[in-house]
Amino acid sequence: MPYSFINDYSEGCHHEVLKALIKTNYEQSEGYGLDRYSLEAAEMLKKEMKRDDVMIHFLCGGTQANLVVIGHTLRPYEAIIACDTGHINTHESGSIEMTGHKIIPVLNDDGKLNVAKIEAALAKNPDEHTVKAGMVYLSNSTETGSVYNKAELTAISAFCKEKGLLLFVDGARIGNAMMSEGNDLWLEDYARLCDAFYIGGTKNGALFGEAVVLCNPCLFNDFRHSLKQHGAMLAKGRVAAIQFWALFKDGIYYANAKRANELAQMIAEALNECRIEMAMASKTNQIFPILPQELVDHLAEKYDLGIWEKIDERFSVYRIVTSWATEEEKVHSLIKDIKEFYGV
Amino acid sequence: MPYSFINDYSEGCHHEVLKALIKTNYEQSEGYGLDRYSLEAAEMLKKEMKRDDVMIHFLCGGTQANLVVIGHTLRPYEAIIACDTGHINTHESGSIEMTGHKIIPVLNDDGKLNVAKIEAALAKNPDEHTVKAGMVYLSNSTETGSVYNKAELTAISAFCKEKGLLLFVDGARIGNAMMSEGNDLWLEDYARLCDAFYIGGTKNGALFGEAVVLCNPCLFNDFRHSLKQHGAMLAKGRVAAIQFWALFKDGIYYANAKRANELAQMIAEALNECRIEMAMASKTNQIFPILPQELVDHLAEKYDLGIWEKIDERFSVYRIVTSWATEEEKVHSLIKDIKEFYGV
Amino acid sequence: MPYSFINDYSEGCHHEVLKALIKTNYEQSEGYGLDRYSLEAAEMLKKEMKRDDVMIHFLCGGTQANLVVIGHTLRPYEAIIACDTGHINTHESGSIEMTGHKIIPVLNDDGKLNVAKIEAALAKNPDEHTVKAGMVYLSNSTETGSVYNKAELTAISAFCKEKGLLLFVDGARIGNAMMSEGNDLWLEDYARLCDAFYIGGTKNGALFGEAVVLCNPCLFNDFRHSLKQHGAMLAKGRVAAIQFWALFKDGIYYANAKRANELAQMIAEALNECRIEMAMASKTNQIFPILPQELVDHLAEKYDLGIWEKIDERFSVYRIVTSWATEEEKVHSLIKDIKEFYGV
Amino acid sequence: MPYSFINDYSEGCHHEVLKALIKTNYEQSEGYGLDRYSLEAAEMLKKEMKRDDVMIHFLCGGTQANLVVIGHTLRPYEAIIACDTGHINTHESGSIEMTGHKIIPVLNDDGKLNVAKIEAALAKNPDEHTVKAGMVYLSNSTETGSVYNKAELTAISAFCKEKGLLLFVDGARIGNAMMSEGNDLWLEDYARLCDAFYIGGTKNGALFGEAVVLCNPCLFNDFRHSLKQHGAMLAKGRVAAIQFWALFKDGIYYANAKRANELAQMIAEALNECRIEMAMASKTNQIFPILPQELVDHLAEKYDLGIWEKIDERFSVYRIVTSWATEEEKVHSLIKDIKEFYGV
């Protein structure tokens, strides 16, 4: 069977996560996220962001996290500004609209928002015949592997505050953003700059789970009602929490993301040596090379690569993804095979 | 710390479930429930109900299963008939209404619906000024521990077919129903009599997970869209499926439920010997004794019991729940302590 | 054709309403309720309730008014407490649930809520597994013709304030309540005691139209967004406003309701003389006599009466409704025919 | 006060509409659209489209018509393809999203969809991670005054049928489309090509009202439930129906639209003579000239023109709208003033 570089959720979980689940398995605990593991994991994350005034809940997945936070927060007629390439706009099957809210899509070429784009989106929605923008959504790292830096997020945050917009960061791959070269945005920055964000577990070593961090106290009230109402409150809430506890207690979360980034960048470098262009620049664990069909065919028996977008008969953009679980030797082997193909 | 008889989801999962998760942890698999574990677990369950024409999906929890199935199925103006004590009407934070649908609550004294009650609910909703009933919801075992038999469910099913109502059974504790004394309703019967039902994992040995079974082909189309839209599609879908695979491959699911029922019934018997009355009759793993405050105070140091409903200053209804994980010696000890208190 | 006592919306509108529409027909005005007629009618109503700090919008109908106000106000997980006989719970086709909110139905025998009933409803919904009550809904006059007095509404209002519940009064027949014998609740009282209420036009002399009064400034923000979003903002908003202007400028609104009540009470008195019992006591324009089938058959050629509820083979509760448009001679003729039938 | 060319809903209604309302005012009729006027107006419209197998309902306004039809028709996870300039996407305050459905916006430069654009929208939404397109929405005439011809609508209709998409036409200005020069699309064509459409009254001589025509029998079931649920069913349903009866009995509907178009085109011609360019080509009652600020300032005392979009400091696109009620002498006067300004 070919080795998969399709995504970062092909395997189960990091062995320390598994160990923690095994160790706590027969203990009795309270249900619905009121157990001591949920409290301890929340405390651990709060320390990580040097804050004790945020509220943390452990959810099952990214789409769920997005729809619960947005649905909980917005008034019925409010909309959310996002990149047209944003995950909520393209890959969540209309879940935000299901909660009643329009996404105001912003055209972009690097997967990122900025103040000018948000301002233009506001200008197009001025009165009661249009929607009222209530929130700005962005992902870091983005759906196309790009990364916001501190200056960029600070500018967006300041503009949002000025305009009365809430800022929500989808952190399904926040680890990869933090571990990307040159990063200057850490959990404490997110906690300061955002009204809400989440720390993705599913793509960075957990079986499942996203840690939603509410930073703006206006969102605290009744959040557990929203969780329950959306079917997002696990009876055994501890199962999500314990995983975060295991990932953060010794920095595994960061190590996992670092490793994933490095492996992808190694492949990127090799592709570069073979003069293969990237469709989108990325410093994270997803890279988007423009590959000729004959190379893909050549690799197909040994490796699964995901097509991102067909360009023409000969070329397509592919997405190659690495993770905490990617086997290093498979990366080396892939690199070797590519280089051989090009005689480099 | 007192030993908890509060619910059947205090512990992690059955050791065979854990073993299966460990064993498969580093295998790569497709995402979003398209992996081979999800397919195999579905096949296994189909065999269990001697049907290959049903569709099975693995979800995270009961509230999620209820809202996804109901939201997927009903037209916007359709309503669902349920006991006023039904889980969707009392303990899911308005999740069904969040999907836009009214619950038509039916008064009852044993947690159960019957044809006459459904007929009366229809009669009260005759035209476009009222809602249109589109579905009937019931739980087995019910929220108060009672159980439907085959004759009862067959009558309801026939009536629903006649009236164009879909029938949906919440099986969060379907194992306890199947293993209750005198039961004559098995998975194959549910598959034949219902349009949809689910097999609860969370309360019977899984970390989490409910296996939704769609029996009526009209519900098949685009169900995965509904899953995704509600944030109910795990990226690592296999995690839910593997648990069901482990629970059903050697009958552990049935054994777990049988054990849970037996332990609860042992306590019930002891209470009976002490002439303590039950508020609701139950043959399953939840019992509802009317306990005097002094007994509860006496037991409090060693056991956690959940209050169900206060009756007066001296008496309250308590809910005592056992599970696959309940330690038998704790049950014996509880029985002994109760009997000693009463000098029996 | 038989003369209809079926409801209070069988005819068009009061002649002064028609006159006002004719007079202003060719004037140009701004759209969407920003015209001077909308402003003037709002001013007139504000004077009527001696308040200039309320906000008034003119909507098309009662169901629309209910769903827009409730949908605008509640958080997604909040519910509304209402009589189980309340219009929103029985005759609006699940429109409140469509906006995502559960109605907590309260059993009653006179169509009315009181503090004890609301308190009990709260007690049954204590935490995040249940819904969170956010609002109390009542109608005056009620669906069964009964009327709240000032002491009753004051007690409910005080309790709601204490508990953080908003109070919303459905005034589809508020005119009939105000003009009922012994009434001590006037528009200024509603404006003081409620967070929102509406003054019904449809059933009291308008072609259509309900004047929604927002009293609590927390509800003001973006209400026009909610109007527009629900399709409840007429392009020619003036058409609704002009009708209220015509109804209130010389007290026609009160006169219409007074006349409707008096005609119904005349019939009630006659029925009483014939020893016909009422199913529900009413001092307003709807009466609910228990009529024998032979009387109904006898009257059928000349009068249309609406059946409310069948009691047995011989008797049914009927609803007889009068309005601003009911012809007095038809009332006299009905009374005469009933008395003749009984030889009174 | 300046004379308004801001929109086509500044005045009340056509005198024949008023006459019909006056004439029928005191007749008793059934409520909720079941009266004989509603039936007769529906029959009249059916004859107009030479069909007796369509279903017609009279609603209050365009936003309401759009949200009720779309909300009634789509499954929860289905989306609707529309121009990004479409009314539902830009001027209805997120009402479609409120019903839970995503709009898939299609970029365009003439306000119109075509098969290639719809096909591209489908290609971007292929699976359960994206939404499922269920319907295509277009307006005729469009929001920018352009018009579809029969070949165009036929091609779209055929493609929709092939792909299992429903086709819904917003006919808020369908009269203007039908009366535009060279039109070859009539009501019978819409009834044949669409699954649903509506005939706009508000902008063509009625006080309010849109006649929704359901052509696909799959949409018939329970439509009155949807009407009621959305607060879109007038108690005095006849009031909307009578207006359509008056507009169609002697062809006033067509005459009104023809007149509106002609007056706008007269202004367009004059602007053309003055070498003023149009931002968008239009053969209907809305024209979009690019006007210099000094001309607008010059005209401001006597005429109200609506700004559509600012281009730069000197120029903006304006929207000039005429209607059934526009005074011809005002048009002549406007033309004269513009020509004088330019010395033409």
PDB file of C-alpha atoms in Angstrom, chain D residues 74-275:
ATOM      1  CA  LEU D  74     -34.105  23.042   0.207  1.00  0.00           C
ATOM      2  CA  ARG D  75     -32.848  20.241   2.409  1.00  0.00           C
ATOM      3  CA  PRO D  76     -30.850  21.595   5.374  1.00  0.00           C
ATOM      4  CA  TYR D  77     -27.417  21.074   3.794  1.00  0.00           C
ATOM      5  CA  GLU D  78     -28.389  22.372   0.382  1.00  0.00           C
ATOM      6  CA  ALA D  79     -27.220  25.687  -1.018  1.00  0.00           C
ATOM      7  CA  ILE D  80     -28.434  28.052  -3.670  1.00  0.00           C
ATOM      8  CA  ILE D  81     -26.388  29.348  -6.567  1.00  0.00           C
ATOM      9  CA  ALA D  82     -26.892  33.038  -7.301  1.00  0.00           C
ATOM     10  CA  CYS D  83     -25.093  36.008  -8.763  1.00  0.00           C
ATOM     11  CA  ASP D  84     -22.992  37.708  -6.131  1.00  0.00           C
ATOM     12  CA  THR D  85     -25.020  40.785  -7.041  1.00  0.00           C
ATOM     13  CA  GLY D  86     -28.286  38.893  -6.562  1.00  0.00           C
ATOM     14  CA  HIS D  87     -30.819  40.464  -4.240  1.00  0.00           C
ATOM     15  CA  ILE D  88     -30.742  37.536  -1.829  1.00  0.00           C
ATOM     16  CA  ASN D  89     -26.972  37.866  -1.543  1.00  0.00           C
ATOM     17  CA  THR D  90     -26.762  41.609  -1.068  1.00  0.00           C
ATOM     18  CA  HIS D  91     -29.987  43.220   0.112  1.00  0.00           C
ATOM     19  CA  GLU D  92     -31.913  40.844   2.289  1.00  0.00           C
ATOM     20  CA  SER D  93     -29.915  41.018   5.486  1.00  0.00           C
ATOM     21  CA  GLY D  94     -28.849  37.410   5.427  1.00  0.00           C
ATOM     22  CA  SER D  95     -32.388  36.052   5.320  1.00  0.00           C
ATOM     23  CA  ILE D  96     -31.468  32.994   3.254  1.00  0.00           C
ATOM     24  CA  GLU D  97     -28.659  32.125   5.634  1.00  0.00           C
ATOM     25  CA  MET D  98     -31.135  32.635   8.468  1.00  0.00           C
ATOM     26  CA  THR D  99     -33.096  29.741   6.982  1.00  0.00           C
ATOM     27  CA  GLY D 100     -29.865  27.747   7.193  1.00  0.00           C
ATOM     28  CA  HIS D 101     -28.721  27.790   3.586  1.00  0.00           C
ATOM     29  CA  LYS D 102     -25.533  29.009   2.025  1.00  0.00           C
ATOM     30  CA  ILE D 103     -25.619  31.144  -1.078  1.00  0.00           C
ATOM     31  CA  ILE D 104     -22.903  30.169  -3.540  1.00  0.00           C
ATOM     32  CA  PRO D 105     -22.062  33.540  -5.050  1.00  0.00           C
ATOM     33  CA  VAL D 106     -21.156  33.714  -8.719  1.00  0.00           C
ATOM     34  CA  LEU D 107     -19.094  36.605 -10.018  1.00  0.00           C
ATOM     35  CA  ASN D 108     -20.579  38.321 -13.060  1.00  0.00           C
ATOM     36  CA  ASP D 109     -20.501  41.565 -14.910  1.00  0.00           C
ATOM     37  CA  ASP D 110     -24.058  41.918 -16.158  1.00  0.00           C
ATOM     38  CA  GLY D 111     -26.125  40.729 -13.229  1.00  0.00           C
ATOM     39  CA  LYS D 112     -26.821  37.450 -15.004  1.00  0.00           C
ATOM     40  CA  LEU D 113     -26.085  33.767 -14.583  1.00  0.00           C
ATOM     41  CA  ASN D 114     -25.379  31.339 -17.401  1.00  0.00           C
ATOM     42  CA  VAL D 115     -24.727  27.631 -17.720  1.00  0.00           C
ATOM     43  CA  ALA D 116     -20.945  27.922 -17.618  1.00  0.00           C
ATOM     44  CA  LYS D 117     -21.063  29.911 -14.404  1.00  0.00           C
ATOM     45  CA  ILE D 118     -23.448  27.483 -12.768  1.00  0.00           C
ATOM     46  CA  GLU D 119     -21.299  24.577 -13.872  1.00  0.00           C
ATOM     47  CA  ALA D 120     -18.217  26.175 -12.350  1.00  0.00           C
ATOM     48  CA  ALA D 121     -20.079  26.722  -9.082  1.00  0.00           C
ATOM     49  CA  LEU D 122     -21.020  23.044  -9.015  1.00  0.00           C
ATOM     50  CA  ALA D 123     -17.441  21.983  -9.708  1.00  0.00           C
ATOM     51  CA  LYS D 124     -16.270  23.895  -6.655  1.00  0.00           C
ATOM     52  CA  ASN D 125     -18.723  22.046  -4.426  1.00  0.00           C
ATOM     53  CA  PRO D 126     -18.225  18.379  -5.187  1.00  0.00           C
ATOM     54  CA  ASP D 127     -18.676  16.458  -1.957  1.00  0.00           C
ATOM     55  CA  GLU D 128     -19.889  16.349   1.618  1.00  0.00           C
ATOM     56  CA  HIS D 129     -17.230  18.766   2.843  1.00  0.00           C
ATOM     57  CA  THR D 130     -18.709  21.447   0.644  1.00  0.00           C
ATOM     58  CA  VAL D 131     -22.356  22.353   0.419  1.00  0.00           C
ATOM     59  CA  LYS D 132     -24.638  20.610  -2.024  1.00  0.00           C
ATOM     60  CA  ALA D 133     -26.156  22.943  -4.567  1.00  0.00           C
ATOM     61  CA  GLY D 134     -29.889  22.352  -4.665  1.00  0.00           C
ATOM     62  CA  MET D 135     -31.254  25.401  -6.426  1.00  0.00           C
ATOM     63  CA  VAL D 136     -30.399  28.196  -8.823  1.00  0.00           C
ATOM     64  CA  TYR D 137     -31.734  31.687  -8.165  1.00  0.00           C
ATOM     65  CA  LEU D 138     -31.909  34.488 -10.663  1.00  0.00           C
ATOM     66  CA  SER D 139     -33.875  37.702 -10.982  1.00  0.00           C
ATOM     67  CA  ASN D 140     -35.569  38.981 -14.093  1.00  0.00           C
ATOM     68  CA  SER D 141     -35.176  41.870 -14.655  1.00  0.00           C
ATOM     69  CA  THR D 142     -31.952  41.739 -12.684  1.00  0.00           C
ATOM     70  CA  GLU D 143     -30.751  44.008  -9.903  1.00  0.00           C
ATOM     71  CA  THR D 144     -28.840  46.007 -12.491  1.00  0.00           C
ATOM     72  CA  GLY D 145     -31.632  46.346 -14.988  1.00  0.00           C
ATOM     73  CA  SER D 146     -30.527  43.644 -17.433  1.00  0.00           C
ATOM     74  CA  VAL D 147     -32.923  41.075 -18.860  1.00  0.00           C
ATOM     75  CA  TYR D 148     -32.743  37.372 -19.694  1.00  0.00           C
ATOM     76  CA  ASN D 149     -34.216  36.243 -22.984  1.00  0.00           C
ATOM     77  CA  LYS D 150     -35.957  32.978 -23.711  1.00  0.00           C
ATOM     78  CA  ALA D 151     -32.898  31.227 -25.131  1.00  0.00           C
ATOM     79  CA  GLU D 152     -30.887  32.089 -22.023  1.00  0.00           C
ATOM     80  CA  LEU D 153     -33.523  30.975 -19.546  1.00  0.00           C
ATOM     81  CA  THR D 154     -34.217  27.832 -21.550  1.00  0.00           C
ATOM     82  CA  ALA D 155     -30.549  26.864 -21.488  1.00  0.00           C
ATOM     83  CA  ILE D 156     -30.319  27.429 -17.750  1.00  0.00           C
ATOM     84  CA  SER D 157     -33.528  25.519 -17.167  1.00  0.00           C
ATOM     85  CA  ALA D 158     -32.363  22.538 -19.226  1.00  0.00           C
ATOM     86  CA  PHE D 159     -29.036  22.460 -17.411  1.00  0.00           C
ATOM     87  CA  CYS D 160     -30.760  22.629 -14.034  1.00  0.00           C
ATOM     88  CA  LYS D 161     -33.057  19.737 -14.908  1.00  0.00           C
ATOM     89  CA  GLU D 162     -30.077  17.700 -16.054  1.00  0.00           C
ATOM     90  CA  LYS D 163     -28.225  18.344 -12.811  1.00  0.00           C
ATOM     91  CA  GLY D 164     -31.177  17.957 -10.488  1.00  0.00           C
ATOM     92  CA  LEU D 165     -31.129  21.621  -9.522  1.00  0.00           C
ATOM     93  CA  LEU D 166     -34.348  23.513  -8.970  1.00  0.00           C
ATOM     94  CA  LEU D 167     -34.716  26.851 -10.739  1.00  0.00           C
ATOM     95  CA  PHE D 168     -36.277  29.802  -8.937  1.00  0.00           C
ATOM     96  CA  VAL D 169     -36.853  33.184 -10.548  1.00  0.00           C
ATOM     97  CA  ASP D 170     -37.248  36.320  -8.461  1.00  0.00           C
ATOM     98  CA  GLY D 171     -39.776  38.347 -10.369  1.00  0.00           C
ATOM     99  CA  ALA D 172     -39.926  41.446  -8.218  1.00  0.00           C
ATOM    100  CA  ARG D 173     -39.597  43.315 -11.528  1.00  0.00           C
ATOM    101  CA  ILE D 174     -40.837  40.597 -13.872  1.00  0.00           C
ATOM    102  CA  GLY D 175     -43.269  43.085 -15.410  1.00  0.00           C
ATOM    103  CA  ASN D 176     -40.393  45.338 -16.416  1.00  0.00           C
ATOM    104  CA  ALA D 177     -38.607  42.348 -17.919  1.00  0.00           C
ATOM    105  CA  MET D 178     -41.678  41.324 -19.900  1.00  0.00           C
ATOM    106  CA  MET D 179     -42.284  44.838 -21.194  1.00  0.00           C
ATOM    107  CA  SER D 180     -38.645  45.487 -22.137  1.00  0.00           C
ATOM    108  CA  GLU D 181     -37.855  45.894 -25.794  1.00  0.00           C
ATOM    109  CA  GLY D 182     -37.371  42.614 -27.611  1.00  0.00           C
ATOM    110  CA  ASN D 183     -38.598  40.466 -24.734  1.00  0.00           C
ATOM    111  CA  ASP D 184     -39.678  36.965 -25.650  1.00  0.00           C
ATOM    112  CA  LEU D 185     -40.244  35.521 -22.187  1.00  0.00           C
ATOM    113  CA  TRP D 186     -43.819  35.486 -20.901  1.00  0.00           C
ATOM    114  CA  LEU D 187     -45.549  34.126 -17.829  1.00  0.00           C
ATOM    115  CA  GLU D 188     -46.286  30.851 -19.581  1.00  0.00           C
ATOM    116  CA  ASP D 189     -42.587  30.460 -20.313  1.00  0.00           C
ATOM    117  CA  TYR D 190     -41.631  31.024 -16.693  1.00  0.00           C
ATOM    118  CA  ALA D 191     -44.252  28.483 -15.645  1.00  0.00           C
ATOM    119  CA  ARG D 192     -42.720  25.967 -18.026  1.00  0.00           C
ATOM    120  CA  LEU D 193     -39.035  26.665 -17.377  1.00  0.00           C
ATOM    121  CA  CYS D 194     -38.943  27.295 -13.628  1.00  0.00           C
ATOM    122  CA  ASP D 195     -39.750  25.238 -10.577  1.00  0.00           C
ATOM    123  CA  ALA D 196     -40.960  28.374  -8.851  1.00  0.00           C
ATOM    124  CA  PHE D 197     -41.075  32.097  -9.560  1.00  0.00           C
ATOM    125  CA  TYR D 198     -42.950  35.096  -8.372  1.00  0.00           C
ATOM    126  CA  ILE D 199     -44.784  37.984  -9.941  1.00  0.00           C
ATOM    127  CA  GLY D 200     -43.937  41.192  -8.153  1.00  0.00           C
ATOM    128  CA  GLY D 201     -46.744  43.499  -7.149  1.00  0.00           C
ATOM    129  CA  THR D 202     -45.003  45.916  -4.789  1.00  0.00           C
ATOM    130  CA  LYS D 203     -42.965  47.587  -7.508  1.00  0.00           C
ATOM    131  CA  ASN D 204     -45.655  47.566 -10.139  1.00  0.00           C
ATOM    132  CA  GLY D 205     -48.812  49.096  -8.760  1.00  0.00           C
ATOM    133  CA  ALA D 206     -49.802  47.229  -5.583  1.00  0.00           C
ATOM    134  CA  LEU D 207     -49.623  48.500  -2.016  1.00  0.00           C
ATOM    135  CA  PHE D 208     -47.663  45.326  -1.409  1.00  0.00           C
ATOM    136  CA  GLY D 209     -47.758  41.745  -2.556  1.00  0.00           C
ATOM    137  CA  GLU D 210     -45.938  39.142  -4.580  1.00  0.00           C
ATOM    138  CA  ALA D 211     -47.684  36.238  -6.278  1.00  0.00           C
ATOM    139  CA  VAL D 212     -45.580  33.131  -5.739  1.00  0.00           C
ATOM    140  CA  VAL D 213     -46.094  30.534  -8.469  1.00  0.00           C
ATOM    141  CA  LEU D 214     -45.048  26.979  -7.677  1.00  0.00           C
ATOM    142  CA  CYS D 215     -44.677  25.063 -10.938  1.00  0.00           C
ATOM    143  CA  ASN D 216     -42.993  21.888  -9.758  1.00  0.00           C
ATOM    144  CA  PRO D 217     -45.537  19.753  -7.905  1.00  0.00           C
ATOM    145  CA  CYS D 218     -42.802  18.548  -5.545  1.00  0.00           C
ATOM    146  CA  LEU D 219     -43.000  21.965  -3.925  1.00  0.00           C
ATOM    147  CA  PHE D 220     -46.758  21.962  -3.401  1.00  0.00           C
ATOM    148  CA  ASN D 221     -46.942  19.800  -0.292  1.00  0.00           C
ATOM    149  CA  ASP D 222     -47.341  21.731   2.919  1.00  0.00           C
ATOM    150  CA  PHE D 223     -46.414  25.076   1.398  1.00  0.00           C
ATOM    151  CA  ARG D 224     -49.091  26.645   3.561  1.00  0.00           C
ATOM    152  CA  HIS D 225     -47.272  25.265   6.597  1.00  0.00           C
ATOM    153  CA  SER D 226     -44.165  27.104   5.458  1.00  0.00           C
ATOM    154  CA  LEU D 227     -46.156  30.281   4.857  1.00  0.00           C
ATOM    155  CA  LYS D 228     -47.651  30.178   8.311  1.00  0.00           C
ATOM    156  CA  GLN D 229     -44.398  29.235   9.985  1.00  0.00           C
ATOM    157  CA  HIS D 230     -42.623  32.250   8.490  1.00  0.00           C
ATOM    158  CA  GLY D 231     -45.403  34.664   9.446  1.00  0.00           C
ATOM    159  CA  ALA D 232     -46.138  35.057   5.742  1.00  0.00           C
ATOM    160  CA  MET D 233     -49.831  34.166   5.819  1.00  0.00           C
ATOM    161  CA  LEU D 234     -52.023  37.243   6.179  1.00  0.00           C
ATOM    162  CA  ALA D 235     -55.158  36.769   8.281  1.00  0.00           C
ATOM    163  CA  LYS D 236     -56.937  38.850   5.650  1.00  0.00           C
ATOM    164  CA  GLY D 237     -55.280  37.059   2.772  1.00  0.00           C
ATOM    165  CA  ARG D 238     -57.731  38.609   0.377  1.00  0.00           C
ATOM    166  CA  VAL D 239     -56.032  41.982   0.689  1.00  0.00           C
ATOM    167  CA  ALA D 240     -53.033  40.767  -1.296  1.00  0.00           C
ATOM    168  CA  ALA D 241     -55.101  38.747  -3.736  1.00  0.00           C
ATOM    169  CA  ILE D 242     -57.550  41.508  -4.597  1.00  0.00           C
ATOM    170  CA  GLN D 243     -54.655  43.691  -5.660  1.00  0.00           C
ATOM    171  CA  PHE D 244     -53.435  41.132  -8.152  1.00  0.00           C
ATOM    172  CA  TRP D 245     -56.965  40.642  -9.364  1.00  0.00           C
ATOM    173  CA  ALA D 246     -57.204  44.357 -10.076  1.00  0.00           C
ATOM    174  CA  LEU D 247     -53.807  44.518 -11.737  1.00  0.00           C
ATOM    175  CA  PHE D 248     -54.392  41.597 -14.076  1.00  0.00           C
ATOM    176  CA  LYS D 249     -58.058  41.775 -14.950  1.00  0.00           C
ATOM    177  CA  ASP D 250     -57.537  44.433 -17.633  1.00  0.00           C
ATOM    178  CA  GLY D 251     -53.824  44.210 -18.247  1.00  0.00           C
ATOM    179  CA  ILE D 252     -52.895  47.052 -15.923  1.00  0.00           C
ATOM    180  CA  TYR D 253     -49.910  45.057 -14.732  1.00  0.00           C
ATOM    181  CA  TYR D 254     -48.388  45.093 -18.206  1.00  0.00           C
ATOM    182  CA  ALA D 255     -49.349  48.694 -18.867  1.00  0.00           C
ATOM    183  CA  ASN D 256     -47.777  49.829 -15.619  1.00  0.00           C
ATOM    184  CA  ALA D 257     -44.487  48.127 -16.403  1.00  0.00           C
ATOM    185  CA  LYS D 258     -44.476  49.335 -19.995  1.00  0.00           C
ATOM    186  CA  ARG D 259     -44.974  52.897 -18.881  1.00  0.00           C
ATOM    187  CA  ALA D 260     -42.215  52.617 -16.257  1.00  0.00           C
ATOM    188  CA  ASN D 261     -39.782  51.229 -18.818  1.00  0.00           C
ATOM    189  CA  GLU D 262     -40.608  53.883 -21.384  1.00  0.00           C
ATOM    190  CA  LEU D 263     -40.104  56.755 -18.993  1.00  0.00           C
ATOM    191  CA  ALA D 264     -36.710  55.409 -17.887  1.00  0.00           C
ATOM    192  CA  GLN D 265     -35.648  54.837 -21.475  1.00  0.00           C
ATOM    193  CA  MET D 266     -36.649  58.402 -22.349  1.00  0.00           C
ATOM    194  CA  ILE D 267     -34.279  59.615 -19.680  1.00  0.00           C
ATOM    195  CA  ALA D 268     -31.602  57.202 -20.882  1.00  0.00           C
ATOM    196  CA  GLU D 269     -31.902  58.520 -24.393  1.00  0.00           C
ATOM    197  CA  ALA D 270     -31.536  62.086 -23.228  1.00  0.00           C
ATOM    198  CA  LEU D 271     -28.475  61.175 -21.176  1.00  0.00           C
ATOM    199  CA  ASN D 272     -27.067  59.472 -24.209  1.00  0.00           C
ATOM    200  CA  GLU D 273     -27.558  62.629 -26.223  1.00  0.00           C
ATOM    201  CA  CYS D 274     -25.566  64.428 -23.566  1.00  0.00           C
ATOM    202  CA  ARG D 275     -22.842  61.767 -23.954  1.00  0.00           C
TER     203      ARG D 275
END
